[in-house]
Short mmCIF file of C-alpha atoms and ligand atoms in Angstrom, two decimals:
data_model
loop_
_atom_site.label_atom_id
_atom_site.label_comp_id
_atom_site.label_asym_id
_atom_site.label_seq_id
_atom_site.Cartn_x
_atom_site.Cartn_y
_atom_site.Cartn_z
CA MET A 23 92.62 57.09 -35.69
CA PHE A 24 93.88 57.59 -39.24
CA SER A 25 94.02 61.24 -40.66
CA LYS A 26 90.94 62.87 -41.55
CA GLU A 27 91.83 62.83 -45.26
CA THR A 28 91.76 58.93 -45.06
CA TYR A 29 88.12 58.86 -43.92
CA THR A 30 87.06 61.72 -46.14
CA LYS A 31 88.60 59.86 -49.22
CA ARG A 32 86.91 56.54 -48.00
CA ARG A 33 83.53 58.36 -47.78
CA GLU A 34 83.98 60.01 -51.23
CA LEU A 35 84.64 56.68 -52.90
CA LEU A 36 81.67 55.16 -51.15
CA ARG A 37 79.30 57.88 -52.41
CA GLU A 38 80.84 57.39 -56.07
CA ARG A 39 80.06 53.41 -55.88
CA VAL A 40 76.41 53.74 -54.74
CA SER A 41 74.83 54.83 -58.09
CA ARG A 42 71.24 55.07 -56.90
CA GLY A 43 71.23 58.33 -55.10
CA GLY A 44 69.84 59.17 -51.74
CA ILE A 45 71.18 58.82 -48.23
CA ILE A 46 73.69 56.25 -46.62
CA LEU A 47 73.07 55.83 -42.90
CA LEU A 48 75.95 54.28 -40.84
CA PRO A 49 74.80 54.03 -37.44
CA GLY A 50 77.53 53.42 -34.88
CA ASN A 51 76.98 51.17 -31.68
CA SER A 52 75.83 52.12 -28.41
CA GLU A 53 76.86 50.42 -25.03
CA ALA A 54 75.72 46.83 -24.66
CA PRO A 55 74.49 46.11 -21.17
CA ARG A 56 75.72 42.92 -19.48
CA ASN A 57 73.27 42.54 -16.60
CA TYR A 58 71.93 45.93 -15.96
CA PRO A 59 72.07 49.14 -18.16
CA ASP A 60 75.10 50.86 -16.45
CA ASN A 61 77.26 47.56 -16.40
CA GLY A 62 78.12 47.29 -19.97
CA TYR A 63 80.24 44.91 -22.03
CA HIS A 64 83.50 46.38 -23.31
CA PHE A 65 82.30 48.86 -25.80
CA ARG A 66 83.00 47.79 -29.52
CA GLN A 67 82.23 50.28 -32.32
CA ASP A 68 80.66 49.20 -35.46
CA SER A 69 83.20 48.33 -38.00
CA SER A 70 81.79 50.10 -40.92
CA PHE A 71 81.19 53.21 -38.92
CA LEU A 72 84.82 52.85 -37.88
CA TYR A 73 85.97 52.37 -41.36
CA PHE A 74 84.24 55.65 -42.74
CA PHE A 75 84.35 57.76 -39.38
CA GLY A 76 87.02 56.20 -37.30
CA ILE A 77 85.46 57.40 -33.96
CA GLN A 78 85.17 54.91 -30.97
CA GLN A 79 82.49 56.51 -28.94
CA PRO A 80 78.95 55.13 -28.53
CA ASP A 81 75.66 56.79 -29.76
CA LEU A 82 76.95 58.33 -33.05
CA VAL A 83 75.41 58.10 -36.40
CA GLY A 84 77.11 58.89 -39.71
CA MET A 85 75.33 60.10 -42.81
CA LEU A 86 76.41 60.35 -46.42
CA ASP A 87 74.17 62.46 -48.67
CA ILE A 88 75.09 61.00 -52.19
CA ASP A 89 73.17 63.69 -53.98
CA SER A 90 74.66 66.70 -52.35
CA GLY A 91 78.09 65.04 -51.51
CA GLU A 92 77.72 66.25 -47.82
CA ASP A 93 78.73 64.06 -44.95
CA TRP A 94 77.06 64.32 -41.57
CA LEU A 95 77.90 63.29 -38.00
CA PHE A 96 74.95 62.93 -35.34
CA GLY A 97 75.23 62.70 -31.64
CA ASP A 98 74.28 64.51 -28.67
CA ASP A 99 76.75 66.52 -26.57
CA LEU A 100 77.10 65.51 -23.07
CA SER A 101 75.15 67.32 -20.31
CA MET A 102 76.70 68.25 -17.01
CA ASP A 103 75.13 65.19 -15.40
CA ASP A 104 77.08 62.99 -17.96
CA ILE A 105 80.31 64.84 -17.56
CA ILE A 106 80.02 64.16 -13.54
CA TRP A 107 80.30 60.47 -14.49
CA THR A 108 82.51 60.33 -17.61
CA GLY A 109 84.58 63.54 -17.44
CA PRO A 110 84.80 66.13 -20.12
CA GLN A 111 84.52 64.55 -23.64
CA PRO A 112 85.06 66.24 -27.00
CA THR A 113 81.81 67.68 -28.64
CA ILE A 114 80.25 66.13 -31.67
CA SER A 115 81.63 68.96 -33.61
CA ASP A 116 85.08 68.29 -32.24
CA LEU A 117 84.52 64.62 -33.15
CA GLY A 118 83.47 65.58 -36.71
CA ALA A 119 86.60 67.74 -37.34
CA LYS A 120 88.79 64.53 -36.56
CA CYS A 121 87.21 62.65 -39.34
CA GLY A 122 86.83 65.31 -41.88
CA VAL A 123 83.09 66.24 -41.23
CA THR A 124 82.04 69.62 -40.90
CA SER A 125 78.35 69.16 -40.72
CA THR A 126 77.31 67.95 -37.29
CA ALA A 127 73.91 67.80 -35.42
CA SER A 128 72.04 66.14 -32.80
CA LEU A 129 70.14 62.73 -32.89
CA ALA A 130 66.90 64.52 -32.95
CA ALA A 131 67.72 66.60 -35.97
CA LEU A 132 68.64 63.26 -37.62
CA GLN A 133 65.24 62.03 -37.19
CA GLU A 134 63.96 65.24 -38.58
CA MET A 135 66.23 65.03 -41.67
CA LEU A 136 65.10 61.49 -42.26
CA THR A 137 61.45 62.17 -42.01
CA LEU A 138 61.97 64.96 -44.44
CA ALA A 139 64.02 62.90 -46.92
CA ILE A 140 61.39 59.83 -46.63
CA ARG A 141 58.63 62.56 -47.39
CA LYS A 142 60.62 63.64 -50.50
CA GLY A 143 60.72 59.84 -51.70
CA ARG A 144 64.74 59.68 -51.22
CA HIS A 145 66.28 56.30 -50.89
CA ILE A 146 67.76 55.52 -47.51
CA HIS A 147 70.50 53.06 -47.87
CA PHE A 148 71.71 50.92 -44.70
CA LEU A 149 73.43 47.75 -43.95
CA PRO A 150 71.69 44.91 -42.13
CA PRO A 151 71.87 45.65 -38.40
CA TYR A 152 73.25 42.88 -36.20
CA ARG A 153 72.26 44.45 -32.96
CA ALA A 154 68.71 44.68 -31.74
CA ASP A 155 69.01 48.24 -30.54
CA ASN A 156 70.23 49.56 -33.86
CA LYS A 157 67.43 47.60 -35.57
CA LEU A 158 64.91 49.38 -33.44
CA LYS A 159 66.44 52.74 -34.18
CA LEU A 160 66.22 51.87 -38.02
CA SER A 161 62.51 50.99 -37.45
CA ARG A 162 61.82 54.25 -35.70
CA TRP A 163 63.86 56.35 -38.05
CA LEU A 164 62.24 54.93 -41.03
CA GLY A 165 58.84 54.54 -39.70
CA ILE A 166 58.59 50.72 -40.47
CA SER A 167 58.25 47.68 -38.21
CA PRO A 168 61.39 45.99 -36.83
CA ASP A 169 60.36 42.86 -38.91
CA ALA A 170 60.52 44.97 -42.07
CA VAL A 171 63.91 46.43 -41.73
CA ALA A 172 65.53 43.25 -43.20
CA ASP A 173 63.56 43.67 -46.41
CA ARG A 174 64.85 47.23 -47.02
CA ILE A 175 68.61 46.66 -46.52
CA SER A 176 70.55 48.26 -49.45
CA VAL A 177 72.30 45.38 -51.37
CA GLU A 178 74.08 48.22 -53.55
CA LEU A 179 75.55 49.68 -50.40
CA ALA A 180 76.57 46.18 -48.96
CA ILE A 181 78.54 45.47 -52.28
CA ALA A 182 79.97 48.86 -52.40
CA ILE A 183 81.25 48.69 -48.84
CA VAL A 184 82.75 45.24 -49.44
CA SER A 185 84.42 46.45 -52.59
CA LEU A 186 86.29 49.14 -50.49
CA ARG A 187 87.09 47.31 -47.26
CA ASP A 188 88.16 44.00 -48.85
CA LYS A 189 91.22 45.86 -50.21
CA LYS A 190 93.54 46.73 -47.32
CA SER A 191 95.63 49.83 -47.59
CA GLU A 192 99.11 50.19 -46.47
CA GLU A 193 98.26 52.02 -43.35
CA GLU A 194 95.59 49.37 -42.57
CA ILE A 195 98.31 46.40 -43.22
CA ARG A 196 100.41 48.22 -40.45
CA GLU A 197 97.65 48.00 -38.13
CA ILE A 198 96.93 44.30 -38.87
CA GLU A 199 100.70 43.49 -38.38
CA ASP A 200 100.47 45.25 -35.10
CA ALA A 201 97.55 42.80 -34.13
CA CYS A 202 99.65 39.91 -35.38
CA GLU A 203 102.49 41.02 -33.08
CA ILE A 204 100.17 40.82 -30.16
CA GLY A 205 98.86 37.31 -31.44
CA TYR A 206 102.60 36.25 -31.44
CA ARG A 207 102.98 37.22 -27.90
CA MET A 208 99.67 35.60 -26.94
CA HIS A 209 100.54 32.32 -28.69
CA THR A 210 104.15 32.06 -27.45
CA ALA A 211 102.95 32.69 -23.94
CA ALA A 212 100.54 29.95 -24.06
CA MET A 213 103.28 27.63 -25.57
CA ARG A 214 105.56 28.56 -22.66
CA MET A 215 102.90 28.00 -19.94
CA CYS A 216 101.64 24.49 -21.36
CA ARG A 217 102.58 21.69 -19.47
CA PRO A 218 100.62 18.68 -17.51
CA GLY A 219 98.64 19.83 -14.62
CA VAL A 220 98.02 23.46 -15.89
CA CYS A 221 94.47 24.52 -16.34
CA GLU A 222 93.15 25.51 -19.64
CA ARG A 223 91.78 28.59 -17.86
CA ASP A 224 95.31 29.73 -16.65
CA ILE A 225 96.35 29.74 -20.28
CA ALA A 226 93.25 31.57 -21.54
CA GLY A 227 93.41 34.14 -18.67
CA ALA A 228 97.17 34.92 -19.30
CA ILE A 229 96.69 35.32 -23.09
CA GLU A 230 93.56 37.26 -22.90
CA GLY A 231 95.55 39.49 -20.31
CA ILE A 232 98.04 40.16 -23.09
CA SER A 233 95.58 41.11 -25.49
CA LEU A 234 94.13 43.75 -23.20
CA GLU A 235 97.73 44.89 -22.12
CA MET A 236 98.60 45.48 -25.84
CA GLY A 237 95.58 46.26 -27.57
CA GLU A 238 91.63 46.42 -27.28
CA GLY A 239 91.35 42.70 -26.09
CA VAL A 240 90.58 39.44 -27.98
CA SER A 241 89.35 39.48 -31.59
CA PHE A 242 87.02 36.65 -30.58
CA HIS A 243 86.56 34.38 -27.58
CA SER A 244 89.71 32.45 -27.25
CA ILE A 245 89.71 28.77 -27.87
CA VAL A 246 92.14 26.92 -25.43
CA THR A 247 91.32 23.25 -25.34
CA GLN A 248 92.48 19.77 -25.38
CA HIS A 249 89.26 18.89 -27.33
CA GLY A 250 90.36 20.53 -30.52
CA GLU A 251 87.94 18.24 -32.38
CA THR A 252 85.11 20.57 -31.11
CA LEU A 253 85.69 23.53 -33.62
CA HIS A 254 84.55 26.33 -31.40
CA ASN A 255 84.95 24.88 -28.01
CA HIS A 256 84.84 27.85 -25.46
CA SER A 257 85.17 25.82 -22.27
CA HIS A 258 88.34 26.50 -20.55
CA ASN A 259 87.86 23.93 -17.69
CA GLY A 260 90.19 21.28 -18.74
CA ILE A 261 93.41 20.24 -16.85
CA LEU A 262 96.10 19.54 -19.23
CA GLU A 263 97.13 15.93 -19.51
CA ASP A 264 100.41 14.28 -20.62
CA GLY A 265 100.00 12.67 -23.92
CA ARG A 266 97.13 15.02 -25.30
CA MET A 267 97.39 18.19 -27.40
CA LEU A 268 96.27 21.50 -26.77
CA LEU A 269 94.73 23.64 -29.38
CA VAL A 270 94.93 27.35 -29.00
CA ASP A 271 92.86 29.52 -31.53
CA ALA A 272 93.24 33.12 -30.47
CA GLY A 273 93.79 36.45 -31.80
CA ALA A 274 93.70 40.30 -30.76
CA GLU A 275 92.38 43.55 -31.66
CA ASN A 276 94.90 46.27 -31.75
CA LEU A 277 94.28 49.86 -30.42
CA MET A 278 92.67 50.67 -34.04
CA ASN A 279 90.38 47.43 -33.81
CA TYR A 280 92.41 45.67 -36.62
CA CYS A 281 92.55 42.05 -35.95
CA SER A 282 94.67 38.84 -35.93
CA ASP A 283 93.75 35.33 -35.81
CA PHE A 284 96.15 32.29 -35.13
CA THR A 285 95.87 28.84 -34.33
CA ARG A 286 98.45 26.51 -32.91
CA THR A 287 98.31 22.73 -31.83
CA TYR A 288 100.86 21.12 -29.74
CA PRO A 289 101.69 18.37 -27.27
CA VAL A 290 100.97 19.29 -23.72
CA ASN A 291 104.16 17.48 -22.93
CA GLY A 292 106.24 19.36 -25.28
CA LYS A 293 107.08 16.23 -27.58
CA PHE A 294 104.87 15.03 -30.58
CA SER A 295 104.16 11.27 -30.33
CA PRO A 296 104.70 9.39 -33.73
CA MET A 297 100.92 9.41 -34.12
CA GLN A 298 100.46 13.17 -33.35
CA ARG A 299 103.47 14.00 -35.69
CA ASP A 300 102.03 12.39 -38.64
CA ILE A 301 98.53 14.24 -38.55
CA TYR A 302 100.35 17.28 -37.57
CA ASN A 303 102.60 17.36 -40.49
CA ILE A 304 99.68 16.60 -42.92
CA VAL A 305 98.03 19.75 -41.59
CA LEU A 306 101.17 21.72 -42.00
CA ALA A 307 101.60 20.53 -45.61
CA ALA A 308 98.01 21.68 -46.22
CA ASN A 309 98.50 25.06 -44.67
CA THR A 310 101.73 25.42 -46.62
CA ARG A 311 99.89 24.44 -49.84
CA ALA A 312 97.42 27.36 -49.48
CA PHE A 313 100.36 29.58 -49.14
CA GLU A 314 101.84 28.15 -52.06
CA MET A 315 98.68 28.70 -54.12
CA ALA A 316 97.17 31.98 -52.85
CA ARG A 317 97.83 34.73 -55.43
CA PRO A 318 95.65 37.27 -57.44
CA GLU A 319 92.90 35.94 -59.46
CA ILE A 320 92.80 32.35 -58.11
CA LEU A 321 89.43 31.30 -56.56
CA TYR A 322 89.98 30.70 -52.84
CA ARG A 323 87.52 27.79 -53.34
CA ASP A 324 90.39 26.28 -55.36
CA VAL A 325 92.92 26.88 -52.70
CA HIS A 326 90.59 25.29 -50.10
CA PHE A 327 90.46 22.35 -52.59
CA GLY A 328 94.28 22.29 -52.99
CA ALA A 329 94.56 22.00 -49.07
CA VAL A 330 91.91 19.41 -48.68
CA ARG A 331 93.77 17.35 -51.51
CA VAL A 332 96.86 17.61 -49.21
CA ILE A 333 94.88 16.22 -46.34
CA LEU A 334 93.14 13.29 -48.27
CA GLU A 335 96.49 12.24 -49.79
CA GLY A 336 98.35 12.26 -46.42
CA LEU A 337 95.33 10.33 -44.62
CA LYS A 338 95.62 7.86 -47.53
CA GLU A 339 99.33 7.39 -46.89
CA LEU A 340 98.39 6.55 -43.49
CA GLY A 341 95.76 4.27 -44.51
CA LEU A 342 92.70 5.97 -43.13
CA VAL A 343 91.54 6.97 -46.39
CA ARG A 344 91.50 4.87 -49.97
CA GLY A 345 90.52 5.13 -53.50
CA ASN A 346 90.73 7.97 -55.99
CA ILE A 347 91.30 11.29 -54.27
CA ASP A 348 89.56 13.31 -57.05
CA ASP A 349 86.42 11.28 -56.49
CA ALA A 350 86.79 11.47 -52.75
CA ILE A 351 86.91 15.23 -53.02
CA ALA A 352 83.99 15.38 -55.43
CA LYS A 353 81.93 13.41 -53.03
CA GLY A 354 82.84 15.50 -50.00
CA ALA A 355 84.75 12.70 -48.12
CA HIS A 356 87.27 15.38 -46.80
CA ALA A 357 84.39 16.99 -44.67
CA LEU A 358 84.81 14.09 -42.24
CA PHE A 359 88.12 15.20 -41.27
CA MET A 360 87.79 18.98 -42.09
CA PRO A 361 84.21 20.06 -41.65
CA HIS A 362 84.98 23.77 -42.17
CA GLY A 363 86.41 26.02 -45.02
CA LEU A 364 90.07 26.94 -45.43
CA GLY A 365 89.69 30.45 -44.30
CA HIS A 366 87.98 33.81 -44.03
CA MET A 367 88.79 37.54 -44.74
CA MET A 368 90.24 39.43 -41.89
CA GLY A 369 90.37 43.14 -41.14
CA ILE A 370 88.48 45.32 -38.77
CA ASP A 371 86.47 42.14 -37.93
CA VAL A 372 88.17 38.99 -37.31
CA HIS A 373 85.67 37.54 -39.76
CA ASP A 374 85.85 40.75 -41.86
CA MET A 375 82.40 42.07 -42.80
CA GLU A 376 80.48 39.03 -41.94
CA ASP A 377 77.78 41.28 -40.55
CA ILE A 378 77.17 42.44 -44.18
CA GLY A 379 76.66 38.95 -45.39
CA GLU A 380 78.78 36.19 -46.51
CA GLU A 381 77.03 36.33 -49.78
CA TYR A 382 78.58 39.66 -50.64
CA VAL A 383 82.10 39.18 -48.85
CA GLY A 384 82.97 35.53 -49.73
CA TYR A 385 80.83 35.20 -52.89
CA ASP A 386 79.92 37.11 -56.13
CA LEU A 387 77.96 36.26 -59.37
CA GLU A 388 80.52 33.91 -60.46
CA THR A 389 80.92 31.92 -57.14
CA GLU A 390 77.50 30.96 -55.75
CA ARG A 391 77.45 29.02 -52.66
CA SER A 392 77.45 25.38 -53.17
CA ALA A 393 75.21 23.04 -51.22
CA GLN A 394 77.67 20.18 -51.66
CA LEU A 395 79.33 18.56 -48.63
CA GLY A 396 82.60 19.77 -47.96
CA VAL A 397 82.10 23.08 -49.90
CA SER A 398 78.94 24.36 -48.41
CA CYS A 399 80.90 25.35 -45.29
CA LEU A 400 83.21 27.89 -47.21
CA ARG A 401 83.14 31.39 -45.95
CA MET A 402 85.13 32.71 -49.05
CA ALA A 403 85.15 31.27 -52.44
CA ARG A 404 85.78 34.02 -54.73
CA ARG A 405 88.76 35.26 -56.45
CA LEU A 406 91.54 36.73 -54.48
CA LYS A 407 92.74 40.36 -55.28
CA PRO A 408 95.91 42.19 -53.98
CA GLY A 409 95.24 43.75 -50.80
CA MET A 410 93.00 41.10 -49.37
CA VAL A 411 93.79 39.88 -46.02
CA MET A 412 92.83 35.94 -45.59
CA THR A 413 93.22 33.25 -43.07
CA ASP A 414 94.74 30.00 -43.89
CA GLU A 415 93.45 27.63 -41.43
CA PRO A 416 93.18 23.87 -42.50
CA GLY A 417 92.63 21.26 -39.90
CA ILE A 418 92.24 17.51 -39.22
CA TYR A 419 89.56 16.50 -36.53
CA PHE A 420 88.43 13.18 -35.29
CA ILE A 421 85.02 13.93 -34.02
CA PRO A 422 83.70 10.43 -32.47
CA ALA A 423 80.05 11.39 -32.88
CA TYR A 424 80.47 12.50 -36.66
CA ILE A 425 82.57 9.42 -37.48
CA ALA A 426 79.82 7.22 -35.86
CA LYS A 427 77.23 8.90 -37.89
CA TRP A 428 79.00 8.45 -41.24
CA LYS A 429 79.97 4.83 -40.35
CA ALA A 430 76.39 4.07 -39.50
CA GLU A 431 74.99 5.42 -42.60
CA GLY A 432 77.78 4.15 -44.92
CA LEU A 433 78.51 7.62 -46.07
CA ASN A 434 81.57 7.75 -48.35
CA LYS A 435 82.28 4.18 -47.10
CA GLU A 436 84.30 3.58 -50.37
CA PHE A 437 86.84 6.20 -49.33
CA ILE A 438 87.07 5.94 -45.50
CA ASN A 439 88.66 3.16 -43.75
CA PHE A 440 86.27 3.40 -40.60
CA ASP A 441 87.99 0.54 -38.71
CA LYS A 442 91.45 2.33 -39.05
CA LEU A 443 90.00 5.27 -37.30
CA GLU A 444 89.43 3.40 -33.99
CA PRO A 445 92.81 4.27 -32.67
CA TYR A 446 92.06 8.09 -33.12
CA MET A 447 88.88 8.40 -31.26
CA ASN A 448 90.63 10.09 -28.37
CA PHE A 449 93.09 12.06 -30.62
CA GLY A 450 91.20 15.35 -30.69
CA GLY A 451 91.90 17.80 -33.37
CA ILE A 452 94.81 19.78 -35.10
CA ARG A 453 94.19 23.16 -36.76
CA ILE A 454 96.99 25.46 -37.84
CA GLU A 455 96.19 29.00 -38.86
CA ASP A 456 98.14 31.97 -40.13
CA ASP A 457 97.20 35.25 -41.83
CA LEU A 458 98.29 36.23 -45.06
CA LEU A 459 98.13 39.29 -47.31
CA ILE A 460 97.57 38.89 -51.02
CA THR A 461 100.27 40.86 -52.92
CA GLU A 462 100.57 41.84 -56.58
CA THR A 463 102.34 38.55 -57.41
CA GLY A 464 101.46 36.15 -54.57
CA ASN A 465 101.16 36.44 -51.01
CA ARG A 466 103.14 36.99 -47.84
CA ILE A 467 102.42 35.78 -44.19
CA LEU A 468 101.57 38.57 -41.95
CA GLY A 469 103.24 39.31 -38.80
CA LYS A 470 107.00 40.24 -38.09
CA ARG A 471 107.73 36.79 -36.80
CA ARG A 472 105.96 33.59 -37.31
CA ILE A 473 104.80 31.78 -34.44
CA PRO A 474 106.67 28.23 -34.08
CA VAL A 475 104.94 26.21 -36.51
CA THR A 476 107.09 23.15 -37.60
CA VAL A 477 107.46 20.11 -35.25
CA GLU A 478 110.95 20.98 -34.47
CA GLU A 479 110.37 24.55 -33.85
CA ILE A 480 107.63 23.88 -31.43
CA GLU A 481 109.57 21.21 -29.51
CA THR A 482 112.51 23.40 -29.41
CA PHE A 483 110.34 26.33 -28.23
CA MET A 484 108.68 24.25 -25.64
CA ALA A 485 111.85 22.97 -24.15
CA GLY A 486 112.64 26.63 -23.54
CA GLU A 487 116.00 26.40 -25.77
N1 LIG B 506 89.56 31.59 -35.35
C1 LIG B 506 88.14 31.52 -35.02
C2 LIG B 506 87.41 31.47 -36.51
O1 LIG B 506 88.05 31.80 -37.59
O2 LIG B 506 86.23 31.08 -36.52
MN1 MN B 507 90.09 32.10 -38.26
#
């Protein structure tokens, strides 16, 4: 945990930023059962609860009284029966002391306080629940149906929390750098293991083991696949084949639940073919262009356009694309090759605050989400600010079914040389992802060492030199 002053200050700032008075409720998470109640998934605390209270323990609820300025932590102390199974645990009042909260009480007391507050007409602010049990708890606490919970979320609270969490402090950056180091170890281990005949599962298991050895585990299900053209391919059943490429998109949560997220794509046999090298270098140039552009006040949507321009220009040089690149981007022709956005915010969540809503995290009044092909997929469009942590993850994918659809419909046929795509139907896909911190003047790549990324670095590394 950070010091109790950190959490006290964060809660103080939050109270100041929610101008409509009332009560802010921040439910922590409970254990989530896998196949029966006592066999749970690895416990993961709610990220906003972690941000404001820092305690990684199930069945707690945080409350901020905006009008009185008092913070509360609710939970039930363990019974002797619990202690027999779990061992002695800190009391709720001990936990409160760790995060600077002196008012603690049981969950039954929370229900009573909320009932009274509602009777007095006080406003209860809460975020959109993403777990069914928390949705049911909110429904019970507020005396409304579960279906009505979504209509009662507090947009003001959502915007206030995003405005705090989107700027990472120096102590948070140190935690993210720690997660990046775990990511470095995972990715370099994968590169060392990669050779024909190895199963994708061997690599996935090894790198996920590193994430558990050094931290809280993976920040999302690892993608370890020769079918990089399937964006979120979670199958690990393939046997690595000479001549193909392996895409590894994986990251870790460190012990404080801060995340990393990296992608590398490399030849299974350790040597890029000319075709692989050409496409790889275009993706790398797009990744580099994003680093060159990312700085305070630029729209991340413009950085996305900068990267997709590099992709289309590169593909034009190879003869796969033709025509005016501005017109091609305006018509969304790049979406055939890169049907996703350039990146997302990262912090205590790998897609930071996605539970709160992309409309508040990646967009604002200036940047409404576009419905246009090639732009609608952007998770993050708004202006960058110092302290934001972003991923930069361009890619080029040859998705046979998608190419066939565009060809059949003649979509963007003035820009795409469909016949020239035939040799790429078994190519797969390439993505390169790094994490960057927006600084006062530009940005810097996070992680004390960068995972090998150029063709030369990768070939040298894979040769074990
Ligand atoms: N690295 C997985 C994702 O960003 O969706
Ligand atoms: Mn990512």
